[in-house]
Short mmCIF file of C-alpha atoms and ligand atoms in Angstrom, two decimals:
data_model
loop_
_atom_site.label_atom_id
_atom_site.label_comp_id
_atom_site.label_asym_id
_atom_site.label_seq_id
_atom_site.Cartn_x
_atom_site.Cartn_y
_atom_site.Cartn_z
CA MET N 1 11.74 -11.29 -19.03
CA ARG N 2 12.61 -8.49 -16.34
CA ALA N 3 10.39 -6.94 -13.62
CA TYR N 4 10.76 -3.72 -14.79
CA GLU N 5 9.95 -4.32 -18.37
CA ARG N 6 6.13 -5.33 -16.76
CA LEU N 7 6.51 -2.37 -14.78
CA LEU N 8 6.95 -0.27 -17.94
CA ARG N 9 3.98 -2.06 -19.64
CA TYR N 10 1.49 -1.98 -16.43
CA ALA N 11 2.12 1.50 -15.55
CA LYS N 12 1.13 2.78 -18.76
CA ILE N 13 -2.78 1.81 -17.74
CA HIS N 14 -4.79 3.81 -16.09
CA THR N 15 -5.83 2.50 -12.85
CA THR N 16 -6.37 5.18 -10.63
CA SER N 17 -8.54 4.86 -7.78
CA VAL N 18 -11.96 7.13 -6.43
CA ASP N 19 -12.17 8.45 -3.56
CA ASP N 20 -15.56 8.18 -1.40
CA ALA N 21 -17.11 5.25 -4.33
CA GLU N 22 -19.91 3.47 -3.91
CA ASN N 23 -18.58 0.59 -5.62
CA VAL N 24 -15.58 -1.81 -5.18
CA PRO N 25 -13.84 -1.23 -7.77
CA SER N 26 -14.12 2.38 -7.42
CA ALA N 27 -13.45 3.12 -11.33
CA GLU N 28 -14.03 0.83 -14.00
CA ARG N 29 -10.90 1.62 -15.25
CA GLU N 30 -8.93 -0.98 -12.67
CA PHE N 31 -10.32 -3.78 -14.77
CA ASP N 32 -8.46 -3.04 -17.83
CA LEU N 33 -5.07 -3.74 -15.71
CA SER N 34 -6.84 -7.03 -13.85
CA ARG N 35 -8.19 -8.90 -17.08
CA LEU N 36 -4.50 -7.98 -18.65
CA LEU N 37 -3.14 -9.96 -15.63
CA CYS N 38 -5.63 -12.71 -15.17
CA ASP N 39 -4.77 -13.33 -19.00
CA GLU N 40 -0.80 -12.92 -18.51
CA LEU N 41 -0.98 -15.71 -15.16
CA LYS N 42 -3.11 -17.92 -18.07
CA ALA N 43 -0.44 -17.35 -20.63
CA LEU N 44 1.92 -18.81 -17.99
CA GLY N 45 0.11 -22.28 -17.21
CA MET N 46 -2.07 -20.78 -14.37
CA THR N 47 -5.30 -20.98 -13.07
CA ALA N 48 -6.64 -17.75 -12.98
CA GLU N 49 -9.87 -15.44 -12.39
CA VAL N 50 -10.99 -12.11 -11.97
CA ASP N 51 -14.54 -11.80 -10.03
CA GLY N 52 -16.82 -9.10 -10.32
CA HIS N 53 -15.11 -6.85 -7.68
CA CYS N 54 -12.17 -6.37 -10.32
CA TYR N 55 -9.84 -9.13 -7.93
CA VAL N 56 -7.38 -11.46 -10.09
CA ARG N 57 -6.33 -14.18 -8.39
CA GLY N 58 -4.18 -17.41 -9.65
CA TRP N 59 -2.82 -20.57 -8.36
CA LEU N 60 0.15 -22.29 -9.20
CA PRO N 61 0.42 -25.96 -8.12
CA ALA N 62 2.60 -27.58 -6.00
CA THR N 63 5.42 -29.39 -7.51
CA PRO N 64 5.65 -33.36 -7.19
CA GLY N 65 6.72 -34.03 -3.34
CA CYS N 66 6.21 -31.21 -2.39
CA GLU N 67 1.92 -30.73 -1.87
CA GLY N 68 2.83 -31.13 2.14
CA ALA N 69 4.25 -27.85 2.09
CA PRO N 70 2.27 -24.83 3.39
CA CYS N 71 0.57 -22.56 0.20
CA VAL N 72 2.32 -19.38 0.24
CA GLY N 73 0.33 -16.32 -1.16
CA PHE N 74 1.76 -12.99 -2.50
CA ILE N 75 -0.99 -9.99 -2.79
CA ALA N 76 -0.30 -6.57 -4.62
CA HIS N 77 -2.69 -3.72 -5.57
CA VAL N 78 -3.80 -2.80 -9.27
CA ASP N 79 -4.83 0.50 -8.19
CA THR N 80 -2.63 3.97 -7.80
CA ALA N 81 -3.26 7.24 -5.61
CA PRO N 82 -5.97 9.69 -6.30
CA ASP N 83 -3.77 11.92 -4.98
CA PHE N 84 -1.98 12.58 -8.43
CA SER N 85 -2.75 11.97 -11.79
CA GLY N 86 -1.90 7.88 -12.99
CA GLU N 87 -2.97 8.82 -16.55
CA GLY N 88 -1.03 8.98 -19.33
CA VAL N 89 2.02 7.79 -17.43
CA LYS N 90 5.40 8.08 -19.67
CA PRO N 91 7.94 6.46 -17.34
CA ARG N 92 11.73 7.48 -17.99
CA VAL N 93 14.52 5.15 -17.97
CA ILE N 94 18.09 6.50 -16.80
CA GLU N 95 20.50 3.89 -17.29
CA ASN N 96 23.32 4.40 -15.44
CA TYR N 97 21.95 7.06 -13.02
CA ASP N 98 25.03 9.50 -11.81
CA GLY N 99 23.12 9.74 -8.32
CA ARG N 100 22.57 13.25 -8.55
CA ASP N 101 19.64 16.38 -9.00
CA LEU N 102 17.41 15.20 -11.85
CA PRO N 103 15.02 17.04 -13.94
CA LEU N 104 11.87 15.12 -14.82
CA GLY N 105 11.27 15.43 -18.27
CA GLU N 106 10.24 19.19 -19.36
CA SER N 107 7.55 19.53 -16.05
CA GLY N 108 9.73 21.88 -14.39
CA ARG N 109 10.22 19.27 -11.65
CA THR N 110 13.85 17.94 -10.24
CA LEU N 111 14.18 14.89 -8.25
CA SER N 112 16.66 16.68 -5.90
CA VAL N 113 19.13 15.05 -3.36
CA SER N 114 17.56 18.04 -0.98
CA ALA N 115 14.58 16.28 -0.74
CA PHE N 116 15.35 12.64 -1.44
CA PRO N 117 18.57 11.94 0.90
CA HIS N 118 18.83 8.11 -0.55
CA LEU N 119 19.32 9.27 -4.47
CA PRO N 120 23.46 9.38 -3.78
CA ALA N 121 23.00 5.57 -3.08
CA LEU N 122 21.21 4.87 -5.88
CA ALA N 123 24.54 5.97 -8.39
CA GLY N 124 25.22 3.30 -11.42
CA ARG N 125 22.03 1.86 -11.21
CA THR N 126 19.04 2.02 -14.02
CA LEU N 127 16.74 4.70 -12.40
CA ILE N 128 12.52 4.63 -13.43
CA THR N 129 11.12 8.33 -12.78
CA THR N 130 7.98 9.78 -14.32
CA ASP N 131 8.23 12.85 -16.57
CA GLY N 132 7.16 15.02 -13.93
CA THR N 133 3.48 15.26 -14.92
CA THR N 134 1.97 12.37 -12.92
CA LEU N 135 3.03 9.81 -10.44
CA LEU N 136 4.55 6.48 -11.65
CA GLY N 137 2.21 3.74 -10.23
CA ALA N 138 5.40 1.52 -9.23
CA ASP N 139 3.04 1.77 -6.33
CA ASP N 140 1.97 -0.98 -6.74
CA LYS N 141 2.50 -1.78 -10.00
CA ALA N 142 6.15 -2.90 -9.09
CA GLY N 143 5.11 -5.28 -6.82
CA ILE N 144 2.46 -6.81 -9.29
CA ALA N 145 5.18 -7.14 -11.95
CA GLU N 146 7.89 -8.82 -8.97
CA ILE N 147 5.28 -11.35 -8.39
CA VAL N 148 4.09 -12.26 -11.84
CA THR N 149 8.23 -12.72 -12.96
CA LEU N 150 8.26 -15.01 -10.07
CA LEU N 151 5.59 -16.99 -11.60
CA GLU N 152 7.20 -17.25 -14.80
CA GLU N 153 10.51 -17.87 -13.52
CA LEU N 154 8.98 -20.77 -11.12
CA ILE N 155 7.06 -22.17 -13.73
CA ALA N 156 10.43 -22.33 -16.77
CA GLY N 157 12.66 -23.01 -13.34
CA GLY N 158 11.59 -26.20 -12.62
CA GLU N 159 12.65 -25.98 -8.99
CA PRO N 160 10.40 -27.24 -6.53
CA HIS N 161 7.78 -25.38 -4.52
CA GLY N 162 4.58 -25.63 -2.81
CA LYS N 163 1.67 -24.64 -3.96
CA ILE N 164 1.32 -20.60 -4.98
CA ALA N 165 -1.68 -18.34 -4.44
CA VAL N 166 -1.46 -14.73 -5.98
CA CYS N 167 -4.20 -12.22 -5.67
CA PHE N 168 -3.96 -8.41 -7.53
CA THR N 169 -7.24 -6.23 -5.68
CA PRO N 170 -8.52 -3.40 -6.13
CA ASP N 171 -9.16 0.06 -4.01
CA GLU N 172 -6.10 -0.17 -1.87
CA GLU N 173 -5.29 3.29 -2.01
CA ILE N 174 -8.81 4.05 -0.43
CA GLY N 175 -8.51 1.53 1.95
CA ARG N 176 -10.98 -0.62 0.67
CA GLY N 177 -8.58 -3.43 -0.57
CA THR N 178 -9.77 -6.21 1.14
CA ALA N 179 -13.54 -5.65 0.99
CA PHE N 180 -14.09 -8.47 -1.43
CA PHE N 181 -10.73 -10.54 -0.52
CA ASP N 182 -12.10 -13.99 0.07
CA ILE N 183 -9.70 -15.59 2.19
CA PRO N 184 -10.48 -19.22 2.04
CA ARG N 185 -10.95 -19.04 -1.66
CA PHE N 186 -7.33 -17.80 -2.07
CA GLY N 187 -6.50 -20.69 -0.23
CA ALA N 188 -2.64 -19.67 1.19
CA ASP N 189 -1.49 -20.87 4.75
CA PHE N 190 0.32 -17.27 5.14
CA ALA N 191 0.87 -14.46 2.58
CA TYR N 192 3.12 -11.41 2.27
CA THR N 193 2.08 -7.66 0.76
CA VAL N 194 4.46 -6.32 -2.32
CA ASP N 195 3.38 -3.07 -1.34
CA GLY N 196 6.03 -1.66 0.37
CA GLY N 197 9.44 0.51 0.05
CA ILE N 198 12.91 -0.21 -0.59
CA GLU N 199 14.04 -3.65 -1.10
CA GLY N 200 14.42 -5.65 2.21
CA GLU N 201 11.52 -3.85 3.82
CA VAL N 202 10.10 -6.98 5.60
CA VAL N 203 7.14 -5.11 8.08
CA ALA N 204 4.96 -7.04 10.17
CA GLU N 205 3.88 -3.95 12.50
CA ASN N 206 1.69 -1.03 11.61
CA PHE N 207 -0.61 1.51 13.85
CA ASN N 208 -3.56 0.63 16.18
CA ALA N 209 -6.09 2.98 14.69
CA ALA N 210 -9.24 5.12 15.78
CA SER N 211 -10.73 8.42 14.83
CA ALA N 212 -12.15 11.00 17.29
CA ASP N 213 -15.08 13.12 16.06
CA VAL N 214 -15.47 15.84 18.72
CA ALA N 215 -18.83 18.62 18.66
CA PHE N 216 -19.07 21.46 19.77
CA THR N 217 -22.43 23.27 20.70
CA GLY N 218 -22.99 27.03 21.46
CA VAL N 219 -25.14 29.50 22.08
CA ASN N 220 -25.71 32.48 19.49
CA VAL N 221 -27.04 35.62 20.27
CA HIS N 222 -26.77 39.11 18.63
CA PRO N 223 -22.59 40.23 19.60
CA GLY N 224 -24.27 43.62 21.24
CA GLU N 225 -26.57 41.74 23.59
CA ALA N 226 -24.12 38.66 24.11
CA THR N 227 -22.84 39.20 28.09
CA GLY N 228 -22.98 36.26 30.04
CA ILE N 229 -24.80 34.58 27.29
CA MET N 230 -23.29 33.54 24.60
CA LYS N 231 -20.97 30.70 24.22
CA ASN N 232 -19.13 30.56 21.06
CA ALA N 233 -18.59 26.82 20.13
CA GLY N 234 -15.90 27.67 17.39
CA LEU N 235 -13.77 29.46 20.31
CA ILE N 236 -14.55 26.49 22.36
CA ALA N 237 -13.13 24.28 20.06
CA ALA N 238 -10.13 26.23 19.37
CA GLU N 239 -9.27 25.92 23.00
CA PHE N 240 -9.78 22.23 23.17
CA ALA N 241 -7.32 21.57 19.99
CA ALA N 242 -4.92 24.07 22.01
CA ALA N 243 -5.17 22.09 24.47
CA LEU N 244 -4.11 18.39 23.47
CA PRO N 245 -0.42 17.07 23.47
CA LYS N 246 1.47 19.61 20.98
CA ASP N 247 4.43 16.86 21.26
CA GLU N 248 1.90 14.17 19.63
CA THR N 249 1.27 14.86 16.01
CA PRO N 250 2.48 13.57 13.19
CA ALA N 251 4.97 16.38 12.81
CA THR N 252 6.62 15.72 16.19
CA THR N 253 6.34 12.32 16.08
CA ALA N 254 8.60 9.03 14.61
CA GLY N 255 9.19 5.70 14.73
CA ARG N 256 6.93 3.93 17.58
CA GLN N 257 5.54 7.33 18.84
CA GLY N 258 1.86 7.57 18.40
CA PHE N 259 0.10 11.02 17.45
CA TYR N 260 -3.08 13.02 17.58
CA HIS N 261 -4.16 14.41 14.20
CA LEU N 262 -6.32 16.85 13.71
CA THR N 263 -7.35 16.31 10.01
CA ASP N 264 -10.80 18.60 9.18
CA LEU N 265 -11.99 21.74 12.33
CA SER N 266 -15.42 23.80 10.82
CA GLY N 267 -17.68 25.42 13.13
CA ASN N 268 -18.94 28.96 13.67
CA VAL N 269 -20.79 30.56 17.07
CA GLU N 270 -23.50 27.74 17.17
CA ALA N 271 -21.60 24.26 16.06
CA ALA N 272 -18.10 23.41 15.94
CA THR N 273 -16.34 19.88 14.97
CA LEU N 274 -13.05 18.84 15.12
CA HIS N 275 -11.80 15.37 13.40
CA TYR N 276 -8.98 13.52 14.84
CA ILE N 277 -7.60 10.37 13.91
CA LEU N 278 -5.51 8.78 16.49
CA ARG N 279 -2.80 6.36 16.27
CA ASP N 280 -0.16 4.20 17.86
CA HIS N 281 1.37 1.04 17.61
CA ASP N 282 0.98 -0.05 21.32
CA ALA N 283 -2.69 -1.06 21.85
CA GLY N 284 -2.54 0.01 25.58
CA LYS N 285 -1.10 3.42 24.38
CA LEU N 286 -4.10 3.92 21.88
CA GLU N 287 -6.39 3.48 24.65
CA GLU N 288 -4.92 6.21 26.70
CA LYS N 289 -5.06 8.59 23.80
CA LYS N 290 -9.04 7.56 23.44
CA ALA N 291 -9.15 8.55 27.68
CA THR N 292 -6.95 11.53 27.56
CA VAL N 293 -9.71 12.74 24.57
CA ARG N 294 -12.70 11.93 26.80
CA ARG N 295 -11.44 12.79 29.81
CA LEU N 296 -11.19 16.79 28.10
CA ALA N 297 -14.63 16.61 26.78
CA ASP N 298 -15.40 16.07 30.35
CA ALA N 299 -13.71 19.30 31.80
CA PHE N 300 -14.71 21.19 29.24
CA ASN N 301 -18.08 20.96 29.96
CA GLU N 302 -17.39 21.02 33.75
CA THR N 303 -16.34 24.43 32.59
CA TYR N 304 -18.84 25.21 29.67
CA GLY N 305 -21.76 23.55 31.10
CA ALA N 306 -23.24 19.88 30.18
CA LYS N 307 -23.47 18.90 26.69
CA THR N 308 -21.03 21.77 25.43
CA VAL N 309 -19.04 18.95 23.89
CA ALA N 310 -19.88 15.34 22.61
CA VAL N 311 -16.79 12.80 21.79
CA THR N 312 -17.51 10.26 19.20
CA ILE N 313 -14.59 7.71 18.95
CA ARG N 314 -14.68 4.80 16.15
CA ASP N 315 -11.71 1.63 15.93
CA GLN N 316 -10.38 1.84 12.59
CA TYR N 317 -7.56 -0.55 12.19
CA ARG N 318 -5.39 -2.94 14.65
CA ASN N 319 -1.74 -3.63 14.75
CA MET N 320 -0.90 -6.94 12.95
CA LYS N 321 2.02 -7.46 14.82
CA GLU N 322 0.36 -9.49 18.07
CA LYS N 323 -1.36 -12.24 15.58
CA ILE N 324 1.95 -12.47 13.53
CA ASP N 325 3.83 -13.19 16.96
CA GLU N 326 1.24 -16.44 16.74
CA ALA N 327 2.84 -17.80 13.96
CA PRO N 328 6.74 -16.15 14.22
CA TYR N 329 7.90 -18.38 11.14
CA VAL N 330 6.18 -15.99 8.64
CA LEU N 331 8.04 -13.27 9.47
CA GLU N 332 11.20 -15.14 10.12
CA LEU N 333 10.90 -16.60 6.80
CA ALA N 334 11.16 -13.36 4.83
CA LEU N 335 13.70 -12.09 6.70
CA GLU N 336 16.44 -14.95 6.36
CA ALA N 337 15.44 -14.88 2.81
CA THR N 338 16.14 -11.09 2.55
CA LYS N 339 19.46 -11.77 4.13
CA GLU N 340 20.18 -14.88 2.36
CA CYS N 341 19.96 -12.62 -1.07
CA GLY N 342 22.57 -10.39 0.64
CA VAL N 343 20.01 -7.32 1.45
CA THR N 344 19.96 -5.81 4.95
CA PRO N 345 16.08 -6.60 6.17
CA VAL N 346 14.47 -3.46 7.26
CA THR N 347 12.45 -3.27 9.67
CA ASP N 348 10.86 -0.23 10.99
CA PRO N 349 7.37 0.01 11.68
CA ILE N 350 4.93 1.34 9.40
CA ARG N 351 3.38 4.55 10.53
CA GLY N 352 0.05 3.67 8.92
CA GLY N 353 -2.09 0.99 7.95
CA THR N 354 -1.87 -2.19 5.27
CA ASP N 355 -4.33 -4.46 3.76
CA GLY N 356 -2.03 -7.29 4.99
CA ALA N 357 -2.84 -6.17 8.89
CA ASN N 358 -6.84 -6.50 7.95
CA LEU N 359 -6.04 -10.16 6.00
CA THR N 360 -3.91 -10.97 9.30
CA LEU N 361 -6.41 -9.94 11.54
CA GLN N 362 -9.21 -11.84 9.77
CA GLY N 363 -6.52 -14.95 9.99
CA LEU N 364 -4.23 -14.88 7.06
CA PRO N 365 -0.43 -13.64 8.54
CA CYS N 366 0.68 -11.17 5.94
CA PRO N 367 3.54 -8.85 6.83
CA ASN N 368 4.58 -6.17 4.15
CA LEU N 369 7.77 -6.45 1.81
CA GLY N 370 9.14 -4.14 -0.07
CA THR N 371 9.14 -3.40 -4.08
CA GLY N 372 12.12 -0.91 -4.58
CA GLY N 373 10.13 2.36 -4.79
CA PHE N 374 10.28 5.27 -3.56
CA ALA N 375 8.14 8.47 -3.02
CA PHE N 376 4.54 7.00 -3.51
CA HIS N 377 1.68 9.01 -4.21
CA GLY N 378 3.30 12.17 -6.30
CA PRO N 379 5.41 13.17 -9.69
CA TYR N 380 8.74 11.98 -7.47
CA GLU N 381 8.02 8.49 -7.36
CA HIS N 382 10.84 6.36 -8.75
CA ILE N 383 12.31 2.98 -8.54
CA THR N 384 15.46 1.22 -9.88
CA VAL N 385 15.58 -2.06 -12.27
CA GLU N 386 18.01 -3.85 -9.63
CA GLY N 387 15.87 -2.83 -6.69
CA MET N 388 13.10 -4.75 -8.52
CA ASP N 389 15.46 -8.08 -9.68
CA ALA N 390 16.75 -8.04 -5.69
CA VAL N 391 12.87 -8.10 -4.79
CA VAL N 392 11.87 -11.13 -7.34
CA SER N 393 15.04 -13.04 -5.90
CA ILE N 394 13.79 -12.34 -2.04
CA LEU N 395 10.40 -14.12 -2.99
CA HIS N 396 12.56 -16.88 -4.75
CA ALA N 397 13.77 -17.57 -1.77
CA ILE N 398 10.66 -17.21 0.01
CA VAL N 399 9.16 -20.02 -1.85
CA ARG N 400 12.23 -22.07 -1.68
CA ARG N 401 12.45 -21.94 1.97
CA ALA N 402 8.81 -22.44 2.45
CA ALA N 403 8.73 -26.12 0.14
CA LYS N 404 10.94 -27.31 2.53
CA ARG N 405 8.30 -26.44 5.40
CA LYS N 406 5.18 -29.03 6.46
CA LYS N 407 2.15 -27.26 6.78
ZN1 ZN K 1 0.38 0.66 -2.30
#
């Protein structure tokens, strides 16, 4: 079975995760896909399980003679983003796509070249889109489909390989995909999340991340009697926000440039708060950003009086690069495998985090690979059959190369 045929099946299963839920999984419906996947792995002849937190794990033993090769892991997630409906997904398959604007069903939405300039490059391929009313869920059901197809081919093909471990996690989209991962049980020496964009993406760099809550305390009196007394927390907060670098926001940066991102502001005369996320690929530069926020708060307290501004900074996640650099073959293996398949590796750093980054920092080196998909988390999500086939062949090449290594 080809990978896209699996994607078409998985996409119809509703697995949207739920923001701010207490439990993992955040939605019981995620089990619907996890249980089906566990059954599929068992039907292929593998040992597999679903645990109480909706993690599917499966293992394929090494072929005779390859027991000394490292155990390679492949990871994808079953949930889809809560940003847009993932219920009642009706994928559309367009053979021999012409590379032009494409209306998405009767939805009134159009997949347009102006918004997605890569579309002409997909001409001649078989394109899979939504009907415009839901997301597609290629993020990350394409990754799952590619991994399961790899396993099927490995089992059928009879070529030598080391031990393979796979894990399908819940709740990646709400940032809790590794909450109950269990690295020792998984047993891989290194792994890859298959959860990126275009085929050939091989990424081992992500942001260092922190949040900053800035709280302002004002003094409220009747405005008619406020002369020399009132301290307007809202106005001071606005002044603070305006004092941070305007050319270091998500909208004004790219590549390896970090930013201060004001995600939330609220307040009145008495009290106001600004919530920021701070991001930078360079750990030192992230520290500078934290220091800038603190320095600014100190300056405001000089001007407006002690305890007018209070800053709380929390570290969130870290760039996996420093740890990946300690095991460079994990990245090299993926880069070489990608080139071997005639695909040019795309190594642009992620302007966000990945589950693999968390796993890497916990001791399981885990770069992220492309799935072949585009425009995740919304109605314009799309992927090609050929892109998915290319990813399967890249995964295959990784396994083949790893089989020749020693642990
Ligand atoms: Zn994803």
